[in-house]
Every structure is written in C-alpha cells, then in structure tokens.
Amino acid sequence: QLQLQESGPGLVKPSETLSLTCTVSGGSISSSSYYWDWIRQPPGKGLEWIGSTYYSGTTYYTPSLKRRVSISVNTSKNQYSLKLNSVTAADTAVYYCARHFLQTYAFDIWGQGAMVTVSS
Amino acid sequence: EIVLTQSPGTVSLSPGERATLSCRASQSVNSSYLGWYQQRPGQAPRLLIYGASSRATGIPDRFSGSGSGTDFTLTISRLEPDDFAVYYCQQYGSSPNTFGQGTKLEIK
C-alpha cells in the first residue's frame, strides 16, 4: 500500500524559506502514471493546490505562487520536495503531499499533512 | 482560473437522510476532471468521486456523483454518522487545479 509522509520544520520565520519533503513508501515515485503534488490548507479554510512534479522533473505551479515556489524530485530517495521562499503569516497552513493519476487528475493518495507556522 | 462555488455552505441533516451537495463552475469543466473529496476533522481529504461520477476504490455506493458542464452534484443516499464532514469539489479541466470552498455537512 503506497503511503506518503511529509517532513520538515514546523516553524519558519517571516521572509525565510519553507522547506518540506514528501517520502513515498510502498511504491515507486518513478511510475509513469502519476504526478506528485503539494496542496495546502490554512487553518479553518479550504484547499489550495500549490504545484506538482513528474518523476522526470517536469513541474507545474499555481500562478499565484509561481514566483516563490519550487518543487523538485529525487528518484533515488523516492522523495520530492517543496520550497517556498519569502514566506509571510499568510503561508501558515497544513501542507499536504498527494498523488494524482495522469488520466483523471484526481488526488487519490494523501499524506497526513504537516502544519507549518510562519512566525518570528 | 476556474472558480468552483459550492452550495450550501453548511447543511444540517439527520442520519438516514439524503444529502445533495452542489458544485458550480465559473466556466465549463471537462467531466473527466471533476472530483469530490471528504475531509473529516484533523484528517487529510479522501477521494470519493473522480471523473464526475466514478467512485474511488473502497467508497460505498451510497455516494454518487453526477453532472456536466458547469453544474455537478454529490449525493449521499443514506447518511451514516461517519459521513458528517466537509466536502470539496475539485477540477482540473483547466489549469490551475482548483477546489471549491467546501460544504460542511453537520448532524441535525
């Protein structure tokens, strides 16, 4: 059973860079059928798609965050990572990693989520 | 960007009743790329429906999806206690991926 697990600092200072890693277990990140995504959810609010990566390194980002975000993949470690720079309090959220199937773009497997707070 | 508007914002029903949740898109969405998710408190979202009407693995047939174009519906035929949660629709007919703001289904 494929599982995703987010890891990284829970507290980031304003103007610094938020960094998270998603570890894929029970399956290969190099599958040709899936993209690997980051989605976030501010406290008490809805879901926002951040971006996705393919095992080849191809990436897509939501326009509102494109200038600040970078997603990379490490196939040898079966991991992919998120970097969001110049963070503010508005970036405080639960960050989820998730997988989506190429043909439907449905997010069928999610990590448990990692709470990241931006505060000095 | 396609905006998804879900209604109602909150709905209060009793176990055993039928729930009908709506998702309206600001422009036409390819039905192949319309999904529904359930999120219980403190948990990650769970995929219920993909392709507007196909149930995900392990999802009971009490859950059904329908619709096309700009109007989509999630129906839960007989509510069970575990069904009271927040439900989100999501589209990727047009980049970027977007989610609705959610409908909270609460116990009456």
Coordinates of C-alpha atoms in Angstrom, one line a residue:
Chain A
Q1 CA 0.0 0.0 0.0
L2 CA 1.6 3.2 -1.1
Q3 CA 2.0 5.9 1.6
L4 CA 3.1 9.5 1.6
Q5 CA 4.8 11.2 4.6
E6 CA 5.6 14.9 4.9
S7 CA 8.6 16.1 7.0
G8 CA 10.2 19.4 7.7
P9 CA 10.3 22.3 10.2
G10 CA 7.0 23.2 11.8
L11 CA 8.1 26.8 12.4
V12 CA 9.6 29.2 9.9
K13 CA 10.4 32.9 10.3
P14 CA 8.9 35.6 8.1
S15 CA 10.9 36.2 4.9
E16 CA 12.7 32.9 5.2
T17 CA 12.2 29.7 3.1
L18 CA 9.8 27.0 3.9
S19 CA 11.1 23.5 3.0
L20 CA 9.2 20.3 3.2
T21 CA 9.9 16.8 1.9
C22 CA 7.5 14.0 1.0
T23 CA 8.7 10.5 1.3
V24 CA 6.9 7.9 -0.8
S25 CA 6.9 4.3 0.6
G26 CA 5.3 1.1 -0.7
G27 CA 5.7 2.1 -4.3
S28 CA 7.9 4.0 -6.8
I29 CA 7.9 7.7 -7.4
S30 CA 9.1 6.8 -10.9
S31 CA 5.7 5.5 -12.0
S32 CA 4.8 6.9 -15.4
S33 CA 1.1 7.1 -14.4
Y34 CA 1.3 9.6 -11.6
Y35 CA 2.2 13.2 -10.8
W36 CA 3.2 14.2 -7.3
D37 CA 1.6 17.3 -5.8
W38 CA 1.7 19.7 -2.9
I39 CA -1.6 21.2 -1.6
R40 CA -2.0 23.4 1.4
Q41 CA -4.9 24.4 3.8
P42 CA -4.7 27.5 6.0
P43 CA -6.3 27.0 9.5
G44 CA -10.1 26.8 9.1
K45 CA -10.0 27.4 5.4
G46 CA -10.2 25.5 2.1
L47 CA -7.7 23.7 0.0
E48 CA -5.2 25.3 -2.4
W49 CA -3.2 23.4 -5.0
I50 CA 0.5 24.6 -5.0
G51 CA 2.0 22.6 -7.7
S52 CA 3.1 19.2 -9.0
T53 CA 6.1 17.3 -10.3
Y54 CA 6.6 14.3 -12.6
Y55 CA 9.4 11.8 -11.9
S56 CA 11.3 13.2 -14.9
G57 CA 11.4 16.6 -13.2
T58 CA 8.7 18.4 -15.1
T59 CA 6.8 20.8 -12.8
Y60 CA 3.7 22.8 -12.8
Y61 CA 2.8 25.6 -10.4
T62 CA -0.3 27.6 -9.5
P63 CA 0.2 31.1 -10.9
S64 CA -0.3 33.0 -7.6
L65 CA 2.7 31.2 -6.1
K66 CA 4.9 30.6 -9.1
R67 CA 7.4 33.4 -8.3
R68 CA 8.1 31.9 -4.9
V69 CA 7.8 28.2 -5.2
S70 CA 10.0 25.3 -6.4
I71 CA 9.2 21.6 -6.4
S72 CA 11.9 19.0 -7.1
V73 CA 12.1 15.2 -7.2
N74 CA 14.8 12.8 -6.0
T75 CA 14.0 9.4 -7.5
S76 CA 17.0 7.7 -5.8
K77 CA 15.4 8.6 -2.4
N78 CA 11.8 8.2 -3.6
Q79 CA 11.1 11.7 -2.4
Y80 CA 10.0 15.0 -3.6
S81 CA 10.3 18.4 -2.0
L82 CA 8.7 21.8 -1.7
K83 CA 10.5 25.1 -1.2
L84 CA 8.5 28.3 -0.7
N85 CA 10.6 31.4 -0.2
S86 CA 9.9 34.8 1.3
V87 CA 7.1 33.4 3.5
T88 CA 4.7 35.5 5.4
A89 CA 2.0 34.7 8.0
A90 CA -0.4 34.1 5.1
D91 CA 1.7 31.0 4.3
T92 CA 0.8 29.4 7.6
A93 CA -1.1 26.2 6.7
V94 CA -1.2 22.4 6.8
Y95 CA 0.8 21.3 3.8
Y96 CA -0.2 18.0 2.2
C97 CA 1.7 15.9 -0.3
A98 CA -0.6 13.9 -2.6
R99 CA -0.5 11.8 -5.7
H100 CA -2.7 12.4 -8.8
F101 CA -3.4 10.0 -11.6
L102 CA -2.4 11.3 -15.0
Q103 CA -5.7 10.4 -16.7
T104 CA -8.1 11.9 -14.1
Y105 CA -6.1 14.4 -12.2
A106 CA -7.8 13.1 -9.1
F107 CA -5.7 13.1 -5.9
D108 CA -6.1 9.5 -4.8
I109 CA -3.5 9.2 -2.0
W110 CA -2.6 11.9 0.5
G111 CA -0.1 12.3 3.3
Q112 CA -1.3 13.1 6.8
G113 CA -0.3 16.7 6.5
A114 CA 2.4 18.9 8.1
M115 CA 1.5 22.0 10.0
V116 CA 3.8 24.9 9.2
T117 CA 3.6 28.2 11.1
V118 CA 5.2 31.4 9.9
S119 CA 6.1 33.5 12.9
S120 CA 9.1 35.2 14.4
Chain B
E1 CA -8.7 30.3 -13.4
I2 CA -12.0 28.3 -13.0
V3 CA -13.8 29.2 -9.8
L4 CA -15.8 26.5 -8.1
T5 CA -18.7 27.6 -5.9
Q6 CA -20.2 25.0 -3.6
S7 CA -23.6 25.2 -2.0
P8 CA -24.9 25.2 0.5
G9 CA -22.1 26.4 2.8
T10 CA -23.5 24.3 5.6
V11 CA -26.3 21.7 5.6
S12 CA -27.8 20.1 8.7
L13 CA -29.3 16.7 8.2
S14 CA -30.0 13.6 10.3
P15 CA -28.6 10.1 9.9
G16 CA -30.6 8.1 7.3
E17 CA -31.5 11.2 5.3
R18 CA -30.3 12.0 1.8
A19 CA -27.7 14.8 1.2
T20 CA -27.4 16.7 -2.1
L21 CA -24.3 18.9 -2.4
S22 CA -23.8 21.2 -5.4
C23 CA -20.7 22.5 -7.2
R24 CA -21.0 25.1 -9.8
A25 CA -18.1 26.2 -12.1
S26 CA -17.4 29.6 -13.5
Q27 CA -16.9 28.0 -16.9
S28 CA -17.4 24.6 -18.4
V29 CA -15.3 21.8 -16.9
N30 CA -14.4 18.6 -18.6
S31 CA -16.3 16.0 -16.6
S32 CA -13.3 13.7 -16.8
Y33 CA -11.5 16.0 -14.4
L34 CA -14.1 16.7 -11.7
G35 CA -13.6 15.2 -8.3
W36 CA -15.2 15.1 -4.9
Y37 CA -13.4 14.8 -1.5
Q38 CA -14.4 14.2 2.1
Q39 CA -12.4 15.7 4.9
R40 CA -13.1 14.8 8.5
P41 CA -11.7 17.0 11.3
G42 CA -8.0 16.6 11.7
Q43 CA -7.6 14.3 8.7
A44 CA -6.4 14.7 5.2
P45 CA -9.0 14.8 2.4
R46 CA -10.1 11.5 1.0
L47 CA -11.1 11.0 -2.7
L48 CA -14.7 9.9 -3.1
I49 CA -15.5 10.5 -6.8
Y50 CA -13.4 11.1 -9.9
G51 CA -14.5 11.8 -13.4
A52 CA -17.7 13.4 -12.0
S53 CA -19.4 10.0 -11.4
S54 CA -16.9 7.2 -10.8
R55 CA -16.4 6.0 -7.2
A56 CA -12.9 5.7 -5.9
T57 CA -11.6 2.4 -4.5
G58 CA -13.4 1.4 -1.3
I59 CA -16.1 4.1 -1.5
P60 CA -19.6 2.7 -0.7
D61 CA -22.3 3.0 -3.3
R62 CA -24.2 5.4 -1.0
F63 CA -22.0 8.1 -2.6
S64 CA -22.8 9.1 -6.2
G65 CA -21.7 11.9 -8.4
S66 CA -23.4 13.4 -11.4
G67 CA -23.4 16.5 -13.6
S68 CA -21.7 18.0 -16.6
G69 CA -20.6 21.4 -18.0
T70 CA -20.8 23.9 -15.1
D71 CA -23.1 22.0 -12.7
F72 CA -22.1 19.0 -10.6
T73 CA -23.7 17.2 -7.7
L74 CA -22.6 14.8 -5.0
T75 CA -25.4 12.7 -3.5
I76 CA -25.2 10.7 -0.3
S77 CA -28.2 8.5 -0.3
R78 CA -28.5 7.4 3.4
L79 CA -26.3 9.4 5.8
E80 CA -24.3 7.5 8.3
P81 CA -22.6 9.1 11.4
D82 CA -19.2 9.0 9.7
D83 CA -20.5 11.0 6.7
F84 CA -20.7 14.2 8.7
A85 CA -17.7 16.1 7.4
V86 CA -16.6 18.8 5.0
Y87 CA -16.9 18.0 1.2
Y88 CA -14.9 19.6 -1.5
C89 CA -15.2 19.5 -5.3
Q90 CA -12.1 19.9 -7.4
Q91 CA -11.4 20.5 -11.1
Y92 CA -8.5 20.2 -13.5
G93 CA -10.2 20.8 -16.8
S94 CA -8.3 24.0 -16.9
S95 CA -5.0 24.9 -15.3
P96 CA -4.6 25.6 -12.5
N97 CA -6.2 22.9 -10.3
T98 CA -8.8 24.5 -8.2
F99 CA -11.1 23.4 -5.3
G100 CA -14.4 24.7 -4.2
Q101 CA -14.7 26.4 -0.8
G102 CA -16.3 23.3 0.8
T103 CA -19.7 22.3 2.1
K104 CA -20.0 21.3 5.8
L105 CA -22.4 18.5 6.4
E106 CA -23.4 18.6 10.1
I107 CA -25.7 16.5 12.2
K108 CA -29.1 18.0 12.8

